[in-house]
Short mmCIF file of C-alpha atoms in Angstrom, two decimals:
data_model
loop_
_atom_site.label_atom_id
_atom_site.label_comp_id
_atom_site.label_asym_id
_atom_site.label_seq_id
_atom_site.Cartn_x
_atom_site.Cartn_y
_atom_site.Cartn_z
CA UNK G 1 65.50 -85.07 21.48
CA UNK G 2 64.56 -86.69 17.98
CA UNK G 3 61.25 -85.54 16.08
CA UNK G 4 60.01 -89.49 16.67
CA UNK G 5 60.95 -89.45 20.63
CA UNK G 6 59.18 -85.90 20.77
CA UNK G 7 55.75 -87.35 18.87
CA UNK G 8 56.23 -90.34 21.19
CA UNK G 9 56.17 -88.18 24.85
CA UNK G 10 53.52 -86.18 23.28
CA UNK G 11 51.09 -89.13 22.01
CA UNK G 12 51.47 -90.81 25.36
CA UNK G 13 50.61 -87.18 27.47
CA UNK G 14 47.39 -87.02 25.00
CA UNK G 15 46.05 -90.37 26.30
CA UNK G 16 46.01 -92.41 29.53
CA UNK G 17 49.13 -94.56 30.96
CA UNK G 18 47.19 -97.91 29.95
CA UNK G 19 46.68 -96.69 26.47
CA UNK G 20 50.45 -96.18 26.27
CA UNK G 21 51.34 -99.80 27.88
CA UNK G 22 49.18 -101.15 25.37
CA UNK G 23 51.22 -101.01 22.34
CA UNK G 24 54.06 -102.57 24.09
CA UNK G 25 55.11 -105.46 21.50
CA UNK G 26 52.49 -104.52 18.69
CA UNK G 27 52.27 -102.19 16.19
CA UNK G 28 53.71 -98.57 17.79
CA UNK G 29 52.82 -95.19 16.56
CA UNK G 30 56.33 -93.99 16.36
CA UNK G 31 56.28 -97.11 13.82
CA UNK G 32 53.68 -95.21 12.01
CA UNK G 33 54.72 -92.02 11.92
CA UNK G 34 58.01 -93.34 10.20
CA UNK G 35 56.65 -95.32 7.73
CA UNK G 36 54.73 -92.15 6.55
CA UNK G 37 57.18 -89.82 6.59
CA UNK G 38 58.91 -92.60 4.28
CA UNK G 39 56.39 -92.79 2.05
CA UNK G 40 56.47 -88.88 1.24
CA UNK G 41 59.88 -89.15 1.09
CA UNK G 42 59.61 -92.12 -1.67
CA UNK G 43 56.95 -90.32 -3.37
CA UNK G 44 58.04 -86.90 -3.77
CA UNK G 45 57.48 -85.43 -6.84
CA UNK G 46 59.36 -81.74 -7.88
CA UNK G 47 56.79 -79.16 -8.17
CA UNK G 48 59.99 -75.75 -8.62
CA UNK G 49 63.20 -75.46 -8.12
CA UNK G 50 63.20 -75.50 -4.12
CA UNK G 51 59.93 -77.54 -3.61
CA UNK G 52 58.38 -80.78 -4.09
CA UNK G 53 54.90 -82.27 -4.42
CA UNK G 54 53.67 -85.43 -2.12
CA UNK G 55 50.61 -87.36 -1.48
CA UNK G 56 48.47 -85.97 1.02
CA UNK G 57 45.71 -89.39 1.32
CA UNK G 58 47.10 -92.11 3.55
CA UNK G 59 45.51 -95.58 4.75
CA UNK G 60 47.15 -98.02 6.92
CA UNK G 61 46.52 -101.29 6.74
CA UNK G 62 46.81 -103.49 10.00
CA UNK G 63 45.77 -106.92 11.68
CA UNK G 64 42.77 -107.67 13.08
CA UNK G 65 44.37 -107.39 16.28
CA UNK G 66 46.43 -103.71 15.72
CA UNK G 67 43.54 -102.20 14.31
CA UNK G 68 41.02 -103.14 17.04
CA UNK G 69 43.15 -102.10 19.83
CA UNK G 70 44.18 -98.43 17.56
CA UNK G 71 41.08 -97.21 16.20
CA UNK G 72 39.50 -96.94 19.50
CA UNK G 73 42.13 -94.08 19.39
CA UNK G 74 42.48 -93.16 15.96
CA UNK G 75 40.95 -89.22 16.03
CA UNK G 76 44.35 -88.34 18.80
CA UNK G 77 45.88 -90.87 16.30
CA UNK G 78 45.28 -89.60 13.06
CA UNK G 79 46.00 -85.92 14.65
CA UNK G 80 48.89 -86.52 15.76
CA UNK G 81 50.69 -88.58 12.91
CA UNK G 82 49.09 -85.72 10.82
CA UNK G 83 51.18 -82.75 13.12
CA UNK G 84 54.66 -85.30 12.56
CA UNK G 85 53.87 -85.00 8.44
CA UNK G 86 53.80 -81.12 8.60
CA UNK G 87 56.75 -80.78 10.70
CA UNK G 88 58.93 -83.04 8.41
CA UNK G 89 57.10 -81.25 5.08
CA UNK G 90 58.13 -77.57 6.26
CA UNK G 91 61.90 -79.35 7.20
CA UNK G 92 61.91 -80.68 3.85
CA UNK G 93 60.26 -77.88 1.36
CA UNK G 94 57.53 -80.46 0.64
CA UNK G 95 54.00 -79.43 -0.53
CA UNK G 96 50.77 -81.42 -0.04
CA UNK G 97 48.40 -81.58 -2.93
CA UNK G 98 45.37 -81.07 -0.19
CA UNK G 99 44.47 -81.59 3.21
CA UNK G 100 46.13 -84.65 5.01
CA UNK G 101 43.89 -87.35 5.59
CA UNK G 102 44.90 -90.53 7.58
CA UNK G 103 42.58 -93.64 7.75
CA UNK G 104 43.04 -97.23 9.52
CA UNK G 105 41.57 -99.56 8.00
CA UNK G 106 41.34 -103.68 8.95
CA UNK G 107 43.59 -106.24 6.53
CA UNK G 108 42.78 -109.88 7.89
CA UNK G 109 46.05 -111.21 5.93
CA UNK G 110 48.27 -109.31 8.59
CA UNK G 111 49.28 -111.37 11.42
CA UNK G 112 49.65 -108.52 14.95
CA UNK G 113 53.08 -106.74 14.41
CA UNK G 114 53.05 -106.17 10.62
CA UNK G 115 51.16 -103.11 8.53
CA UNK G 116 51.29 -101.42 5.46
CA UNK G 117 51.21 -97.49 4.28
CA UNK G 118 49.39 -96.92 0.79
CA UNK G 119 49.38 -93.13 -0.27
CA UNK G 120 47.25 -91.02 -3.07
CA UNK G 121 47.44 -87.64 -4.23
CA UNK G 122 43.60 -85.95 -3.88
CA UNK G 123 43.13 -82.87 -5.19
CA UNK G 124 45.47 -79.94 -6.05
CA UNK G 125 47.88 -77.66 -4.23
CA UNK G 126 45.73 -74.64 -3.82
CA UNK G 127 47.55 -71.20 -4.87
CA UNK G 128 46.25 -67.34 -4.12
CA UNK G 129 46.15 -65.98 -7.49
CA UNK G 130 48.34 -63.12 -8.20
CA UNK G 131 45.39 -61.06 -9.34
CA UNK G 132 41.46 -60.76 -9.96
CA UNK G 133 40.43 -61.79 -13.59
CA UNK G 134 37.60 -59.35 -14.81
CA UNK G 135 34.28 -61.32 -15.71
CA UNK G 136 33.99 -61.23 -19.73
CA UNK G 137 31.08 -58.49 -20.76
CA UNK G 138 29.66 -60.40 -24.02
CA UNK G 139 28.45 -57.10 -26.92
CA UNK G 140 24.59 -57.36 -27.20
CA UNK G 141 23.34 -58.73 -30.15
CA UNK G 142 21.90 -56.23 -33.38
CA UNK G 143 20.02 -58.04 -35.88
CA UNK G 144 21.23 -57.14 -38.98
CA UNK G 145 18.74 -54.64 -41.41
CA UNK G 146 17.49 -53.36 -38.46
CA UNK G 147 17.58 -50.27 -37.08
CA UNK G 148 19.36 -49.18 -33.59
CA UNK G 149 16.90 -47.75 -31.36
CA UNK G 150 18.20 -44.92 -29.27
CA UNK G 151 17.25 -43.83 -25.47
CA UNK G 152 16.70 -40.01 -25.61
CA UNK G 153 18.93 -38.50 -23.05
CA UNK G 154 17.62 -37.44 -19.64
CA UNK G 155 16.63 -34.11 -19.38
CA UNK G 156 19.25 -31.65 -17.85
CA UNK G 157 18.63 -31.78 -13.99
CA UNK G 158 19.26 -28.07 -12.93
CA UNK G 159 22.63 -27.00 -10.92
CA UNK G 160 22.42 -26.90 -7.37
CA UNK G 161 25.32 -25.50 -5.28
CA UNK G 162 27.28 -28.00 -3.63
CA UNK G 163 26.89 -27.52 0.32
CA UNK G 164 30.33 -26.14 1.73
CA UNK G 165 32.88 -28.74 2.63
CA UNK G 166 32.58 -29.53 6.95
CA UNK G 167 35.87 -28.40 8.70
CA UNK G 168 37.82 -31.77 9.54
CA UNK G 169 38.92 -32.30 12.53
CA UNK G 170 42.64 -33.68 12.62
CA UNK G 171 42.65 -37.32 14.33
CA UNK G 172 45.60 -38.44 16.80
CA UNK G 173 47.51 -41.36 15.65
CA UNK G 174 48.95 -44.11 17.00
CA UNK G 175 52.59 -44.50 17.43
CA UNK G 176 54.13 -46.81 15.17
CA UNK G 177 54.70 -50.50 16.52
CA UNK G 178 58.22 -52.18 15.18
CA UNK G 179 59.83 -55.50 15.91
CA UNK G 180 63.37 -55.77 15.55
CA UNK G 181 64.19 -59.08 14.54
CA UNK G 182 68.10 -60.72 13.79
CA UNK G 183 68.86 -57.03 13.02
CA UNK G 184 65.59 -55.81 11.15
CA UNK G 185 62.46 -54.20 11.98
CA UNK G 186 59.20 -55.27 11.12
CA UNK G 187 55.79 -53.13 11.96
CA UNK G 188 53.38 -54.40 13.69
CA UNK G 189 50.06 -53.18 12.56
CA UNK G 190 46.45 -53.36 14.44
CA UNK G 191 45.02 -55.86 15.31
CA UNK G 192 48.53 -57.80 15.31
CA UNK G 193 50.83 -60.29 13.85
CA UNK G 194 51.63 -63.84 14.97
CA UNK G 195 55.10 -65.32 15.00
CA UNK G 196 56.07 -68.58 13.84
CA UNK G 197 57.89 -71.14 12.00
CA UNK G 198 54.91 -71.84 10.04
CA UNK G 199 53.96 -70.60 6.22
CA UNK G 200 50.84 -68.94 7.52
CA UNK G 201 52.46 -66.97 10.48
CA UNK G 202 52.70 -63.13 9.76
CA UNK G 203 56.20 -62.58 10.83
CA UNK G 204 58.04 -66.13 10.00
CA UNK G 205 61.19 -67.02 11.92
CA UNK G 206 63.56 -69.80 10.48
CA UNK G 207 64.24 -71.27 14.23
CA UNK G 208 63.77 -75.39 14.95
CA UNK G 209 62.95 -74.20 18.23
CA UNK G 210 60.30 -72.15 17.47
CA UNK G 211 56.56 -73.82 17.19
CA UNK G 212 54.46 -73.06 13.63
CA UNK G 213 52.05 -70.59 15.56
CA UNK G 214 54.29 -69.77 18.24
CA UNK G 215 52.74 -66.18 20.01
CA UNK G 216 50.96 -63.11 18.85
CA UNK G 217 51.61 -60.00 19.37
CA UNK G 218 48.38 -57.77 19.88
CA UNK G 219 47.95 -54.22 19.79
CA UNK G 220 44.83 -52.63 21.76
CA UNK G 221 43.58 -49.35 21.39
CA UNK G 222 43.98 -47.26 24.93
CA UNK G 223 42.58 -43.57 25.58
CA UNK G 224 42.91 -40.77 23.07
CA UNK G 225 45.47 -41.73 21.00
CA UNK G 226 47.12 -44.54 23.01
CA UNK G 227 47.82 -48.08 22.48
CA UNK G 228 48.54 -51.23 24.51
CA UNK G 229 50.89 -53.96 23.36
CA UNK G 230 50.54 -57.66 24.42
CA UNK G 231 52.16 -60.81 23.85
CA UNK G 232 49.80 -64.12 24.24
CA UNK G 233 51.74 -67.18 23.76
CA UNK G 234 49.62 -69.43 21.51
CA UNK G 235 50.42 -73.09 23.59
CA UNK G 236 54.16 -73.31 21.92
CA UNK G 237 56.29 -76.46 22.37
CA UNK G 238 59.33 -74.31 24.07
CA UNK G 239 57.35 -71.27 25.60
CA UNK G 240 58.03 -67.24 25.36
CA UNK G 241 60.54 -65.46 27.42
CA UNK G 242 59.52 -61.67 28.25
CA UNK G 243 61.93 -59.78 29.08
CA UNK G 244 63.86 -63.23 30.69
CA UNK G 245 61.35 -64.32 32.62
CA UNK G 246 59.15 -67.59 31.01
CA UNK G 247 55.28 -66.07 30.77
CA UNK G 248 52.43 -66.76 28.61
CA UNK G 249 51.08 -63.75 28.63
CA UNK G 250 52.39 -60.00 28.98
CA UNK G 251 52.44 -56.22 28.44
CA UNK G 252 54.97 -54.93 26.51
CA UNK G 253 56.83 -51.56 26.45
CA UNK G 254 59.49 -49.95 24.35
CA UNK G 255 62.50 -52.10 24.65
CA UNK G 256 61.22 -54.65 25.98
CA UNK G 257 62.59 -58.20 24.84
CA UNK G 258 60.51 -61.35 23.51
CA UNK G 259 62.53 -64.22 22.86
CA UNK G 260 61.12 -67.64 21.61
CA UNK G 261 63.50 -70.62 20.33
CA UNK G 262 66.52 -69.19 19.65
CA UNK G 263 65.74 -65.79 18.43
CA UNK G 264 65.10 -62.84 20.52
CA UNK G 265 63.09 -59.91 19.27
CA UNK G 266 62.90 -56.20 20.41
CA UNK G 267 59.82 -53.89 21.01
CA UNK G 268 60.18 -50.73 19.27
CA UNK G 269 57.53 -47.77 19.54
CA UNK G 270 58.89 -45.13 16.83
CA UNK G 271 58.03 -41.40 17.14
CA UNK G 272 56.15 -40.70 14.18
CA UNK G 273 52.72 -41.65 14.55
CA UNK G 274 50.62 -44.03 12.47
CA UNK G 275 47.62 -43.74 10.95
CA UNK G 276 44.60 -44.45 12.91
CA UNK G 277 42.84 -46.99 10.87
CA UNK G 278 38.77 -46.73 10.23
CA UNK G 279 36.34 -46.29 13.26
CA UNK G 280 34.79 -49.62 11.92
CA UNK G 281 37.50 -51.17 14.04
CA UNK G 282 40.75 -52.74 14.79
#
């Protein structure tokens, strides 16, 4: 199924039949939703080598008529047409210079049928800076001629002996999660990763089938020195298989298999154990 028929199905599952009937012959969103993956594609600009820069500030004009009728729906709209520019940014390697933002707005010089896309770029494509710049520390100021007034030292403070060192007591670890993936394993460390197609996911997977937050994989601490392992699907487009069977949630065990698009992954629990991490928590 095409990217347009998909946003289609889902658009018309969001709202009632009669909403969907109702653009019969007008202005459609799957009209929309190509017209503004156009315009990125028109206005790309190359930011590196492998990606490019696009607006990210979109209004649509439309009719009297078109935009009565769709902005008594434009917040599942505006949502939705903002979900289909993602999706064709991450197929493309395109970059927004900010947040998307979608607005309708009414042009009485368009007869029902007819609209038009204008784009702007607002703001810039925030980066995570590759380190922490020190604050400057300015010299205080001498006057010249005059002299430096010292601060005597403190007096000595006399030597006390250190209190012996407590005996520590050796904590159990956990055993060391790993997810093999096409081949190579990846830990898994507390609380968890999530899998995806997405930038942001912790473990990304280059699958069309698999949904930009797809599942997460959580790890739970269980008894002395135990652990629990769950998978929670996180509402993908195509589901989780565990272990073959479709689920969107479930326990999972050395060896056990997690497949979502195309890929299938395999639980691992090594035998060395891992360091527990700090009693402030997970």
């Amino acid at each position: 199924m095409r990217p347009l028929q998909r946003f289609e199905r889902r658009l018309e599952g969001i709202v009632s039949g009669v909403f969907a009937r109702a653009f019969k012959g007008d202005v459609e969103p799957i009209e929309l939703a190509a017209a503004l993956k156009r315009e990125i594609d028109n206005t790309a600009r190359i930011l590196s080598r492998d990606r490019r820069l696009v607006p990210n500030s979109f209004t649509i004009e439309l009719g009297p008529d078109d935009f009565e009728r769709l902005n008594a729906y434009g917040r599942t709209l505006n949502h939705e047409l903002a979900n289909e520019l993602r999706d064709h940014a991450d197929i493309q390697r395109y970059t927004f210079s900010g947040p998307i933002d979608i607005e309708l707005v009414q042009q009485d010089d368009l007869p029902t049928g007819k609209f038009r896309v204008v784009s702007a770029t607002v703001g810039t494509p925030q980066r995570r800076p590759s380190y922490e710049p020190q604050p400057y520390q300015q010299e205080p100021y001498v006057p010249p001629n005059e002299p430096v007034v010292q601060t005597p030292p403190p007096p000595p403070q006399q030597f006390q002996q250190p209190p012996p060192p407590q005996q520590q007591v050796p904590r159990r670890g956990h055993p060391q999660v790993m997810l093999e993936v096409n081949g190579r394993r990846r830990p898994v460390n507390p609380p968890g990763v999530v899998l995806g197609r997405g930038t942001d996911a912790d473990i990304q997977i280059n699958d069309p089938g698999v949904s930009r937050r797809h599942a997460e994989i959580r790890l739970m601490p269980e008894g002395p020195g135990g652990i629990r392992v769950v998978m929670v699907d996180l509402g993908s487009t195509n589901g989780t298989l565990v272990n073959g069977r479709r689920t969107t949630e479930a326990e999972l065990v050395d060896g056990s298999t997690v497949r979502i698009g195309n890929t299938t992954m395999t639980l691992r629990l090594a035998d060395e154990p891992m360091a527990q991490p700090p009693s402030s928590g997970w």
